[in-house]
PDB file of C-alpha atoms in Angstrom:
ATOM      1  CA  UNK A 193      24.571 -36.335 -37.650  1.00 95.00           C
ATOM      2  CA  UNK A 194      23.761 -35.078 -34.103  1.00 97.00           C
ATOM      3  CA  UNK A 195      21.610 -36.248 -31.112  1.00 97.00           C
ATOM      4  CA  UNK A 196      19.256 -33.863 -29.926  1.00 97.00           C
ATOM      5  CA  UNK A 197      17.617 -34.451 -26.529  1.00 97.00           C
ATOM      6  CA  UNK A 198      14.485 -33.210 -24.828  1.00 97.00           C
ATOM      7  CA  UNK A 199      14.478 -32.445 -21.017  1.00 95.00           C
ATOM      8  CA  UNK A 200      10.578 -32.568 -20.853  1.00 97.00           C
ATOM      9  CA  UNK A 201       7.801 -34.797 -21.945  1.00 97.00           C
ATOM     10  CA  UNK A 202       5.900 -31.453 -23.333  1.00 97.00           C
ATOM     11  CA  UNK A 203       9.014 -30.721 -25.620  1.00 97.00           C
ATOM     12  CA  UNK A 204       9.405 -34.031 -26.984  1.00 98.00           C
ATOM     13  CA  UNK A 205       5.617 -34.397 -27.924  1.00 98.00           C
ATOM     14  CA  UNK A 206       5.909 -31.160 -29.471  1.00 98.00           C
ATOM     15  CA  UNK A 207       8.715 -32.046 -31.852  1.00 98.00           C
ATOM     16  CA  UNK A 208       7.770 -35.679 -32.334  1.00 98.00           C
ATOM     17  CA  UNK A 209       4.330 -36.946 -31.621  1.00 98.00           C
ATOM     18  CA  UNK A 210       3.174 -35.787 -34.977  1.00 98.00           C
ATOM     19  CA  UNK A 211       5.470 -37.754 -36.935  1.00 98.00           C
ATOM     20  CA  UNK A 212       4.956 -41.077 -34.945  1.00 98.00           C
ATOM     21  CA  UNK A 213       1.356 -40.306 -35.285  1.00 98.00           C
ATOM     22  CA  UNK A 214       1.817 -40.706 -39.238  1.00 98.00           C
ATOM     23  CA  UNK A 215       2.531 -44.396 -38.870  1.00 98.00           C
ATOM     24  CA  UNK A 216       0.314 -44.868 -35.594  1.00 98.00           C
ATOM     25  CA  UNK A 217       0.018 -48.670 -35.395  1.00 98.00           C
ATOM     26  CA  UNK A 218       3.690 -48.938 -36.218  1.00 98.00           C
ATOM     27  CA  UNK A 219       4.646 -46.842 -33.334  1.00 98.00           C
ATOM     28  CA  UNK A 220       2.309 -48.095 -31.024  1.00 97.00           C
ATOM     29  CA  UNK A 221       4.491 -48.708 -28.164  1.00 96.00           C
ATOM     30  CA  UNK A 222       6.286 -45.264 -28.464  1.00 97.00           C
ATOM     31  CA  UNK A 223       3.004 -43.322 -28.463  1.00 97.00           C
ATOM     32  CA  UNK A 224       1.573 -45.253 -25.518  1.00 96.00           C
ATOM     33  CA  UNK A 225       4.775 -45.181 -23.479  1.00 96.00           C
ATOM     34  CA  UNK A 226       5.193 -41.280 -23.906  1.00 97.00           C
ATOM     35  CA  UNK A 227       1.475 -40.683 -23.621  1.00 96.00           C
ATOM     36  CA  UNK A 228       1.227 -42.935 -20.313  1.00 94.00           C
ATOM     37  CA  UNK A 229       4.463 -41.317 -18.702  1.00 95.00           C
ATOM     38  CA  UNK A 230       3.867 -38.426 -16.103  1.00 94.00           C
ATOM     39  CA  UNK A 231       5.990 -35.470 -16.737  1.00 94.00           C
ATOM     40  CA  UNK A 232       8.081 -35.989 -13.527  1.00 93.00           C
ATOM     41  CA  UNK A 233       9.047 -39.871 -14.636  1.00 92.00           C
ATOM     42  CA  UNK A 234      10.679 -38.721 -18.100  1.00 95.00           C
ATOM     43  CA  UNK A 235      13.437 -36.674 -16.285  1.00 90.00           C
ATOM     44  CA  UNK A 236      15.579 -39.642 -16.228  1.00 91.00           C
ATOM     45  CA  UNK A 237      14.507 -40.882 -19.614  1.00 97.00           C
ATOM     46  CA  UNK A 238      16.378 -40.510 -23.115  1.00 97.00           C
ATOM     47  CA  UNK A 239      14.126 -38.602 -25.201  1.00 98.00           C
ATOM     48  CA  UNK A 240      15.869 -37.844 -28.154  1.00 98.00           C
ATOM     49  CA  UNK A 241      15.967 -37.850 -32.068  1.00 98.00           C
ATOM     50  CA  UNK A 242      18.999 -38.071 -34.712  1.00 98.00           C
ATOM     51  CA  UNK A 243      19.287 -34.968 -37.000  1.00 98.00           C
ATOM     52  CA  UNK A 244      21.248 -35.138 -40.332  1.00 94.00           C
ATOM     53  CA  UNK A 245      21.160 -31.698 -41.772  1.00 91.00           C
ATOM     54  CA  UNK A 246      17.369 -30.918 -42.251  1.00 87.00           C
ATOM     55  CA  UNK A 247      16.339 -34.635 -41.746  1.00 96.00           C
ATOM     56  CA  UNK A 248      15.079 -36.366 -38.866  1.00 98.00           C
ATOM     57  CA  UNK A 249      16.691 -39.550 -39.097  1.00 98.00           C
ATOM     58  CA  UNK A 250      15.461 -41.540 -35.882  1.00 98.00           C
ATOM     59  CA  UNK A 251      13.437 -40.744 -33.015  1.00 98.00           C
ATOM     60  CA  UNK A 252      14.486 -42.419 -29.875  1.00 98.00           C
ATOM     61  CA  UNK A 253      12.785 -43.157 -26.342  1.00 98.00           C
ATOM     62  CA  UNK A 254      14.765 -45.023 -23.504  1.00 98.00           C
ATOM     63  CA  UNK A 255      12.503 -45.440 -20.476  1.00 94.00           C
ATOM     64  CA  UNK A 256      13.919 -46.131 -17.105  1.00 88.00           C
ATOM     65  CA  UNK A 257      13.968 -48.274 -14.791  1.00 86.00           C
ATOM     66  CA  UNK A 258      13.485 -50.467 -17.742  1.00 86.00           C
ATOM     67  CA  UNK A 259      16.001 -49.288 -19.899  1.00 94.00           C
ATOM     68  CA  UNK A 260      14.281 -50.482 -23.270  1.00 97.00           C
ATOM     69  CA  UNK A 261      15.471 -48.774 -26.234  1.00 98.00           C
ATOM     70  CA  UNK A 262      12.650 -47.850 -28.776  1.00 98.00           C
ATOM     71  CA  UNK A 263      13.176 -46.138 -32.213  1.00 98.00           C
ATOM     72  CA  UNK A 264      11.464 -44.895 -35.249  1.00 98.00           C
ATOM     73  CA  UNK A 265      12.882 -43.801 -38.260  1.00 98.00           C
ATOM     74  CA  UNK A 266      10.634 -41.455 -40.761  1.00 97.00           C
ATOM     75  CA  UNK A 267      13.101 -42.053 -43.303  1.00 97.00           C
ATOM     76  CA  UNK A 268      13.271 -45.760 -42.932  1.00 97.00           C
ATOM     77  CA  UNK A 269      16.887 -45.346 -42.294  1.00 96.00           C
ATOM     78  CA  UNK A 270      18.259 -48.481 -40.811  1.00 97.00           C
ATOM     79  CA  UNK A 271      21.841 -48.293 -41.955  1.00 97.00           C
ATOM     80  CA  UNK A 272      24.968 -49.366 -40.168  1.00 97.00           C
ATOM     81  CA  UNK A 273      26.040 -45.762 -40.173  1.00 97.00           C
ATOM     82  CA  UNK A 274      23.139 -44.718 -38.238  1.00 98.00           C
ATOM     83  CA  UNK A 275      23.283 -47.858 -36.051  1.00 98.00           C
ATOM     84  CA  UNK A 276      26.602 -47.313 -34.992  1.00 98.00           C
ATOM     85  CA  UNK A 277      26.081 -43.826 -34.277  1.00 98.00           C
ATOM     86  CA  UNK A 278      23.127 -44.657 -32.100  1.00 98.00           C
ATOM     87  CA  UNK A 279      24.978 -47.323 -30.120  1.00 98.00           C
ATOM     88  CA  UNK A 280      28.014 -45.002 -29.653  1.00 97.00           C
ATOM     89  CA  UNK A 281      25.906 -42.147 -28.389  1.00 97.00           C
ATOM     90  CA  UNK A 282      23.975 -44.612 -25.754  1.00 97.00           C
ATOM     91  CA  UNK A 283      27.438 -45.671 -24.813  1.00 95.00           C
ATOM     92  CA  UNK A 284      28.596 -42.263 -24.264  1.00 95.00           C
ATOM     93  CA  UNK A 285      25.627 -41.519 -22.296  1.00 94.00           C
ATOM     94  CA  UNK A 286      26.418 -44.738 -20.325  1.00 93.00           C
ATOM     95  CA  UNK A 287      23.216 -45.970 -20.439  1.00 93.00           C
ATOM     96  CA  UNK A 288      22.905 -49.647 -19.522  1.00 93.00           C
ATOM     97  CA  UNK A 289      20.474 -51.338 -21.909  1.00 96.00           C
ATOM     98  CA  UNK A 290      18.280 -54.046 -21.056  1.00 97.00           C
ATOM     99  CA  UNK A 291      16.671 -54.530 -24.059  1.00 97.00           C
ATOM    100  CA  UNK A 292      15.870 -53.370 -27.789  1.00 98.00           C
ATOM    101  CA  UNK A 293      12.524 -53.249 -29.607  1.00 97.00           C
ATOM    102  CA  UNK A 294      12.167 -52.268 -32.963  1.00 97.00           C
ATOM    103  CA  UNK A 295      11.843 -52.848 -36.538  1.00 98.00           C
ATOM    104  CA  UNK A 296      14.026 -56.441 -37.144  1.00 98.00           C
ATOM    105  CA  UNK A 297      16.786 -54.965 -39.192  1.00 98.00           C
ATOM    106  CA  UNK A 298      17.324 -51.651 -37.137  1.00 98.00           C
ATOM    107  CA  UNK A 299      17.295 -53.821 -33.990  1.00 98.00           C
ATOM    108  CA  UNK A 300      19.814 -56.179 -34.921  1.00 98.00           C
ATOM    109  CA  UNK A 301      22.050 -53.482 -36.247  1.00 98.00           C
ATOM    110  CA  UNK A 302      22.053 -51.250 -33.157  1.00 98.00           C
ATOM    111  CA  UNK A 303      22.742 -54.555 -30.948  1.00 98.00           C
ATOM    112  CA  UNK A 304      25.548 -55.823 -33.107  1.00 98.00           C
ATOM    113  CA  UNK A 305      27.487 -52.229 -32.493  1.00 98.00           C
ATOM    114  CA  UNK A 306      26.320 -51.554 -28.574  1.00 97.00           C
ATOM    115  CA  UNK A 307      27.604 -55.194 -27.883  1.00 97.00           C
ATOM    116  CA  UNK A 308      30.872 -54.661 -29.577  1.00 97.00           C
ATOM    117  CA  UNK A 309      31.359 -51.231 -27.618  1.00 96.00           C
ATOM    118  CA  UNK A 310      30.722 -52.454 -24.265  1.00 93.00           C
ATOM    119  CA  UNK A 311      30.882 -56.138 -24.251  1.00 93.00           C
ATOM    120  CA  UNK A 312      27.545 -57.002 -23.368  1.00 94.00           C
ATOM    121  CA  UNK A 313      26.023 -60.326 -24.434  1.00 97.00           C
ATOM    122  CA  UNK A 314      22.709 -60.819 -26.023  1.00 97.00           C
ATOM    123  CA  UNK A 315      20.338 -63.277 -23.871  1.00 97.00           C
ATOM    124  CA  UNK A 316      17.460 -63.487 -26.110  1.00 96.00           C
ATOM    125  CA  UNK A 317      16.115 -62.543 -28.986  1.00 97.00           C
ATOM    126  CA  UNK A 318      11.986 -62.566 -29.865  1.00 96.00           C
ATOM    127  CA  UNK A 319      10.464 -62.193 -33.252  1.00 97.00           C
ATOM    128  CA  UNK A 320       7.091 -60.420 -33.288  1.00 97.00           C
ATOM    129  CA  UNK A 321       4.761 -58.594 -36.099  1.00 97.00           C
ATOM    130  CA  UNK A 322       2.694 -55.689 -36.001  1.00 98.00           C
ATOM    131  CA  UNK A 323      -0.608 -55.915 -37.448  1.00 98.00           C
ATOM    132  CA  UNK A 324      -2.964 -53.250 -38.073  1.00 98.00           C
ATOM    133  CA  UNK A 325      -6.512 -53.786 -39.356  1.00 98.00           C
ATOM    134  CA  UNK A 326      -7.133 -52.291 -42.851  1.00 96.00           C
ATOM    135  CA  UNK A 327     -10.856 -53.338 -43.406  1.00 96.00           C
ATOM    136  CA  UNK A 328     -12.918 -55.323 -41.255  1.00 97.00           C
ATOM    137  CA  UNK A 329     -13.857 -58.787 -42.967  1.00 96.00           C
ATOM    138  CA  UNK A 330     -17.459 -60.124 -43.042  1.00 91.00           C
ATOM    139  CA  UNK A 331     -17.069 -63.491 -41.288  1.00 91.00           C
ATOM    140  CA  UNK A 332     -19.458 -66.313 -40.728  1.00 88.00           C
ATOM    141  CA  UNK A 333     -20.546 -66.201 -37.134  1.00 88.00           C
ATOM    142  CA  UNK A 334     -22.003 -69.869 -36.568  1.00 84.00           C
ATOM    143  CA  UNK A 335     -22.116 -69.169 -32.672  1.00 87.00           C
ATOM    144  CA  UNK A 336     -23.557 -66.156 -31.263  1.00 91.00           C
ATOM    145  CA  UNK A 337     -21.039 -64.604 -28.265  1.00 95.00           C
ATOM    146  CA  UNK A 338     -21.963 -62.165 -26.017  1.00 96.00           C
ATOM    147  CA  UNK A 339     -18.861 -59.345 -25.564  1.00 97.00           C
ATOM    148  CA  UNK A 340     -18.569 -58.011 -22.049  1.00 96.00           C
ATOM    149  CA  UNK A 341     -16.430 -55.313 -20.838  1.00 97.00           C
ATOM    150  CA  UNK A 342     -15.297 -56.301 -17.121  1.00 96.00           C
ATOM    151  CA  UNK A 343     -15.283 -53.224 -14.783  1.00 93.00           C
ATOM    152  CA  UNK A 344     -15.878 -55.311 -11.517  1.00 90.00           C
ATOM    153  CA  UNK A 345     -15.236 -58.636  -9.720  1.00 85.00           C
ATOM    154  CA  UNK A 346     -17.493 -60.175 -12.071  1.00 86.00           C
ATOM    155  CA  UNK A 347     -16.161 -63.648 -13.665  1.00 91.00           C
ATOM    156  CA  UNK A 348     -13.012 -62.718 -11.790  1.00 94.00           C
ATOM    157  CA  UNK A 349     -12.021 -66.406 -10.863  1.00 95.00           C
ATOM    158  CA  UNK A 350     -12.476 -67.624 -14.183  1.00 94.00           C
ATOM    159  CA  UNK A 351     -10.454 -64.636 -15.869  1.00 96.00           C
ATOM    160  CA  UNK A 352      -7.516 -65.271 -13.306  1.00 96.00           C
ATOM    161  CA  UNK A 353      -7.554 -68.963 -14.392  1.00 94.00           C
ATOM    162  CA  UNK A 354      -7.202 -67.954 -18.047  1.00 94.00           C
ATOM    163  CA  UNK A 355      -4.491 -65.794 -17.214  1.00 95.00           C
ATOM    164  CA  UNK A 356      -2.506 -68.241 -15.441  1.00 95.00           C
ATOM    165  CA  UNK A 357      -2.855 -70.787 -18.372  1.00 92.00           C
ATOM    166  CA  UNK A 358      -1.793 -67.926 -20.525  1.00 88.00           C
ATOM    167  CA  UNK A 359       1.171 -67.202 -18.542  1.00 92.00           C
ATOM    168  CA  UNK A 360       2.525 -70.767 -18.121  1.00 90.00           C
ATOM    169  CA  UNK A 361       1.718 -71.463 -22.101  1.00 86.00           C
ATOM    170  CA  UNK A 362       3.116 -68.447 -23.628  1.00 80.00           C
ATOM    171  CA  UNK A 363       5.769 -67.335 -20.959  1.00 81.00           C
ATOM    172  CA  UNK A 364       6.665 -70.871 -19.272  1.00 88.00           C
ATOM    173  CA  UNK A 365       5.814 -68.896 -16.002  1.00 91.00           C
ATOM    174  CA  UNK A 366       3.735 -70.371 -13.165  1.00 94.00           C
ATOM    175  CA  UNK A 367       1.798 -67.627 -11.370  1.00 95.00           C
ATOM    176  CA  UNK A 368      -0.190 -67.273  -8.018  1.00 95.00           C
ATOM    177  CA  UNK A 369      -3.666 -66.542  -7.776  1.00 95.00           C
ATOM    178  CA  UNK A 370      -2.779 -63.429  -6.040  1.00 96.00           C
ATOM    179  CA  UNK A 371      -0.252 -62.577  -9.271  1.00 96.00           C
ATOM    180  CA  UNK A 372      -3.487 -63.354 -11.534  1.00 95.00           C
ATOM    181  CA  UNK A 373      -5.530 -60.980  -9.696  1.00 95.00           C
ATOM    182  CA  UNK A 374      -2.710 -58.477 -10.017  1.00 96.00           C
ATOM    183  CA  UNK A 375      -2.810 -58.933 -13.812  1.00 95.00           C
ATOM    184  CA  UNK A 376      -6.641 -59.025 -13.947  1.00 95.00           C
ATOM    185  CA  UNK A 377      -6.941 -55.612 -12.388  1.00 95.00           C
ATOM    186  CA  UNK A 378      -4.205 -54.178 -14.777  1.00 95.00           C
ATOM    187  CA  UNK A 379      -6.233 -55.440 -17.781  1.00 96.00           C
ATOM    188  CA  UNK A 380      -9.700 -53.778 -16.336  1.00 96.00           C
ATOM    189  CA  UNK A 381      -8.066 -50.703 -15.867  1.00 95.00           C
ATOM    190  CA  UNK A 382      -7.066 -50.620 -19.651  1.00 95.00           C
ATOM    191  CA  UNK A 383     -10.027 -52.477 -20.818  1.00 96.00           C
ATOM    192  CA  UNK A 384     -10.627 -56.173 -20.354  1.00 97.00           C
ATOM    193  CA  UNK A 385     -13.253 -57.731 -22.117  1.00 97.00           C
ATOM    194  CA  UNK A 386     -14.767 -61.502 -22.258  1.00 97.00           C
ATOM    195  CA  UNK A 387     -16.990 -63.227 -24.846  1.00 97.00           C
ATOM    196  CA  UNK A 388     -19.470 -65.821 -23.375  1.00 96.00           C
ATOM    197  CA  UNK A 389     -21.405 -68.655 -25.043  1.00 95.00           C
ATOM    198  CA  UNK A 390     -25.021 -69.576 -24.753  1.00 93.00           C
ATOM    199  CA  UNK A 391     -24.127 -71.104 -21.465  1.00 94.00           C
ATOM    200  CA  UNK A 392     -22.676 -68.166 -19.912  1.00 94.00           C
ATOM    201  CA  UNK A 393     -18.940 -69.654 -20.090  1.00 95.00           C
ATOM    202  CA  UNK A 394     -15.894 -67.476 -21.032  1.00 97.00           C
ATOM    203  CA  UNK A 395     -14.578 -68.971 -24.245  1.00 96.00           C
ATOM    204  CA  UNK A 396     -12.387 -66.036 -25.017  1.00 97.00           C
ATOM    205  CA  UNK A 397     -10.922 -62.825 -23.184  1.00 97.00           C
ATOM    206  CA  UNK A 398      -8.883 -59.938 -24.732  1.00 97.00           C
ATOM    207  CA  UNK A 399      -7.841 -56.541 -23.471  1.00 97.00           C
ATOM    208  CA  UNK A 400      -6.877 -53.029 -25.159  1.00 97.00           C
ATOM    209  CA  UNK A 401      -3.521 -52.951 -24.151  1.00 95.00           C
ATOM    210  CA  UNK A 402      -2.506 -49.848 -25.324  1.00 95.00           C
ATOM    211  CA  UNK A 403      -4.206 -46.678 -25.782  1.00 95.00           C
ATOM    212  CA  UNK A 404      -3.119 -44.713 -28.748  1.00 97.00           C
ATOM    213  CA  UNK A 405      -3.984 -41.176 -30.068  1.00 97.00           C
ATOM    214  CA  UNK A 406      -6.798 -42.491 -32.491  1.00 97.00           C
ATOM    215  CA  UNK A 407      -7.252 -46.215 -31.465  1.00 97.00           C
ATOM    216  CA  UNK A 408      -6.001 -48.999 -29.564  1.00 98.00           C
ATOM    217  CA  UNK A 409      -3.791 -52.086 -29.361  1.00 98.00           C
ATOM    218  CA  UNK A 410      -5.347 -55.417 -28.821  1.00 97.00           C
ATOM    219  CA  UNK A 411      -3.535 -57.675 -26.632  1.00 95.00           C
ATOM    220  CA  UNK A 412      -3.699 -60.495 -24.286  1.00 93.00           C
ATOM    221  CA  UNK A 413      -5.987 -62.530 -26.482  1.00 95.00           C
ATOM    222  CA  UNK A 414      -6.752 -65.647 -24.473  1.00 94.00           C
ATOM    223  CA  UNK A 415      -8.723 -68.854 -25.565  1.00 94.00           C
ATOM    224  CA  UNK A 416      -9.009 -71.061 -22.678  1.00 94.00           C
ATOM    225  CA  UNK A 417      -7.915 -74.780 -23.806  1.00 93.00           C
ATOM    226  CA  UNK A 418     -10.885 -76.792 -23.941  1.00 92.00           C
ATOM    227  CA  UNK A 419     -12.663 -73.876 -26.056  1.00 94.00           C
ATOM    228  CA  UNK A 420      -9.954 -73.993 -28.800  1.00 92.00           C
ATOM    229  CA  UNK A 421     -10.571 -75.191 -32.428  1.00 91.00           C
ATOM    230  CA  UNK A 422     -14.160 -73.719 -32.427  1.00 92.00           C
ATOM    231  CA  UNK A 423     -13.291 -70.555 -34.183  1.00 92.00           C
ATOM    232  CA  UNK A 424     -14.044 -68.126 -30.896  1.00 95.00           C
ATOM    233  CA  UNK A 425     -10.928 -66.314 -31.706  1.00 94.00           C
ATOM    234  CA  UNK A 426     -11.700 -65.176 -35.283  1.00 95.00           C
ATOM    235  CA  UNK A 427     -15.660 -64.153 -33.820  1.00 96.00           C
ATOM    236  CA  UNK A 428     -14.431 -62.589 -30.858  1.00 96.00           C
ATOM    237  CA  UNK A 429     -11.712 -60.305 -32.191  1.00 97.00           C
ATOM    238  CA  UNK A 430     -14.258 -59.410 -35.015  1.00 97.00           C
ATOM    239  CA  UNK A 431     -16.731 -58.317 -32.478  1.00 97.00           C
ATOM    240  CA  UNK A 432     -14.079 -56.552 -30.291  1.00 98.00           C
ATOM    241  CA  UNK A 433     -12.655 -54.709 -33.450  1.00 98.00           C
ATOM    242  CA  UNK A 434     -16.461 -53.578 -34.614  1.00 97.00           C
ATOM    243  CA  UNK A 435     -17.359 -52.275 -31.279  1.00 98.00           C
ATOM    244  CA  UNK A 436     -14.290 -50.540 -30.780  1.00 98.00           C
ATOM    245  CA  UNK A 437     -14.439 -49.066 -34.437  1.00 98.00           C
ATOM    246  CA  UNK A 438     -18.102 -48.114 -33.788  1.00 97.00           C
ATOM    247  CA  UNK A 439     -16.944 -46.224 -30.467  1.00 97.00           C
ATOM    248  CA  UNK A 440     -14.580 -44.214 -32.704  1.00 97.00           C
ATOM    249  CA  UNK A 441     -11.365 -45.411 -33.134  1.00 98.00           C
ATOM    250  CA  UNK A 442      -9.755 -44.987 -36.480  1.00 98.00           C
ATOM    251  CA  UNK A 443      -6.571 -47.305 -35.803  1.00 98.00           C
ATOM    252  CA  UNK A 444      -6.255 -50.780 -34.538  1.00 98.00           C
ATOM    253  CA  UNK A 445      -3.404 -52.993 -34.041  1.00 98.00           C
ATOM    254  CA  UNK A 446      -2.159 -56.222 -32.918  1.00 96.00           C
ATOM    255  CA  UNK A 447       1.535 -56.999 -31.602  1.00 91.00           C
ATOM    256  CA  UNK A 448       1.849 -60.905 -32.152  1.00 93.00           C
ATOM    257  CA  UNK A 449       4.443 -63.770 -31.874  1.00 92.00           C
ATOM    258  CA  UNK A 450       5.666 -64.570 -35.107  1.00 94.00           C
ATOM    259  CA  UNK A 451       5.924 -68.185 -34.236  1.00 91.00           C
ATOM    260  CA  UNK A 452       2.411 -68.341 -33.601  1.00 89.00           C
ATOM    261  CA  UNK A 453       1.035 -69.070 -36.992  1.00 90.00           C
ATOM    262  CA  UNK A 454      -2.624 -70.048 -36.250  1.00 88.00           C
ATOM    263  CA  UNK A 455      -3.308 -66.850 -34.325  1.00 89.00           C
ATOM    264  CA  UNK A 456      -1.743 -64.667 -36.901  1.00 92.00           C
ATOM    265  CA  UNK A 457      -4.089 -66.341 -39.468  1.00 94.00           C
ATOM    266  CA  UNK A 458      -7.104 -65.733 -37.435  1.00 94.00           C
ATOM    267  CA  UNK A 459      -6.228 -62.194 -37.203  1.00 96.00           C
ATOM    268  CA  UNK A 460      -5.565 -61.973 -40.908  1.00 96.00           C
ATOM    269  CA  UNK A 461      -9.022 -63.525 -41.621  1.00 96.00           C
ATOM    270  CA  UNK A 462     -10.484 -60.688 -39.457  1.00 97.00           C
ATOM    271  CA  UNK A 463      -8.733 -57.805 -41.897  1.00 98.00           C
ATOM    272  CA  UNK A 464      -5.531 -57.615 -39.812  1.00 98.00           C
ATOM    273  CA  UNK A 465      -2.437 -57.225 -42.096  1.00 98.00           C
ATOM    274  CA  UNK A 466       1.353 -57.773 -41.169  1.00 97.00           C
ATOM    275  CA  UNK A 467       2.887 -54.049 -41.394  1.00 98.00           C
ATOM    276  CA  UNK A 468       6.485 -54.695 -39.538  1.00 98.00           C
ATOM    277  CA  UNK A 469       8.806 -57.654 -38.713  1.00 98.00           C
ATOM    278  CA  UNK A 470       9.707 -56.490 -35.245  1.00 98.00           C
ATOM    279  CA  UNK A 471      12.333 -57.581 -32.839  1.00 98.00           C
ATOM    280  CA  UNK A 472      12.883 -57.920 -28.944  1.00 97.00           C
ATOM    281  CA  UNK A 473      16.369 -58.452 -28.023  1.00 98.00           C
ATOM    282  CA  UNK A 474      17.281 -58.855 -24.257  1.00 97.00           C
ATOM    283  CA  UNK A 475      20.789 -58.497 -22.671  1.00 97.00           C
ATOM    284  CA  UNK A 476      22.341 -60.075 -20.076  1.00 94.00           C
TER     285      UNK A 476
END
């Protein structure tokens, strides 16, 4: 087994992007991270793959300054042998990992060997799912919603209020109006959509959080508290998915909190199916 490293984004993509694209929804973070990176930014990253004879066992990205480890095994090799090898190579390179984000079994195995080698402690674990749209299901729409793409200051105060509410609920973090505005600006750059009822009120908002090769990852789906339990989430995700498909997307995915059974059930009703159990491990 050997670690093959790459010095440039171009070299890494030439060898590995087609492999990642074969399971595009599964590899949504890796694809988005490398496509968004500028060539000069990756100079201090670890771009690599593990080869064993003629087989490509693992594709690896560690992006700085985040120092987050992303992995994909085309052979689905999550064994102790390869996990120990990866942890050992990272330790040799003196990389101070802050987190690992990957398939659950692989993430746990690599973390086990990495912490043994350098004495680091695990700070937190977060279980997630990756869902992919397999077939857009026809759903009953009992209330017409207007889908609007936000590209200017229109509705910005209402949008920021929803972002603040989401941050406090999902991340236990209270943010200021200025911080909410920064979030909103990022969302607009990526693709921010709101859904309005017949009174012009925003009952749901979402964004295309990651641009892939053949589609998007939908994220930051927020239903304000006073509009919950009315089916807006299901209708909104259906409408947005339908629009993106009509605009040419071939792959649509969602990255969800495994503990949020309600939202996962809503997505499944629309036609999104769970394709992977993921784990995010953060180190102290």
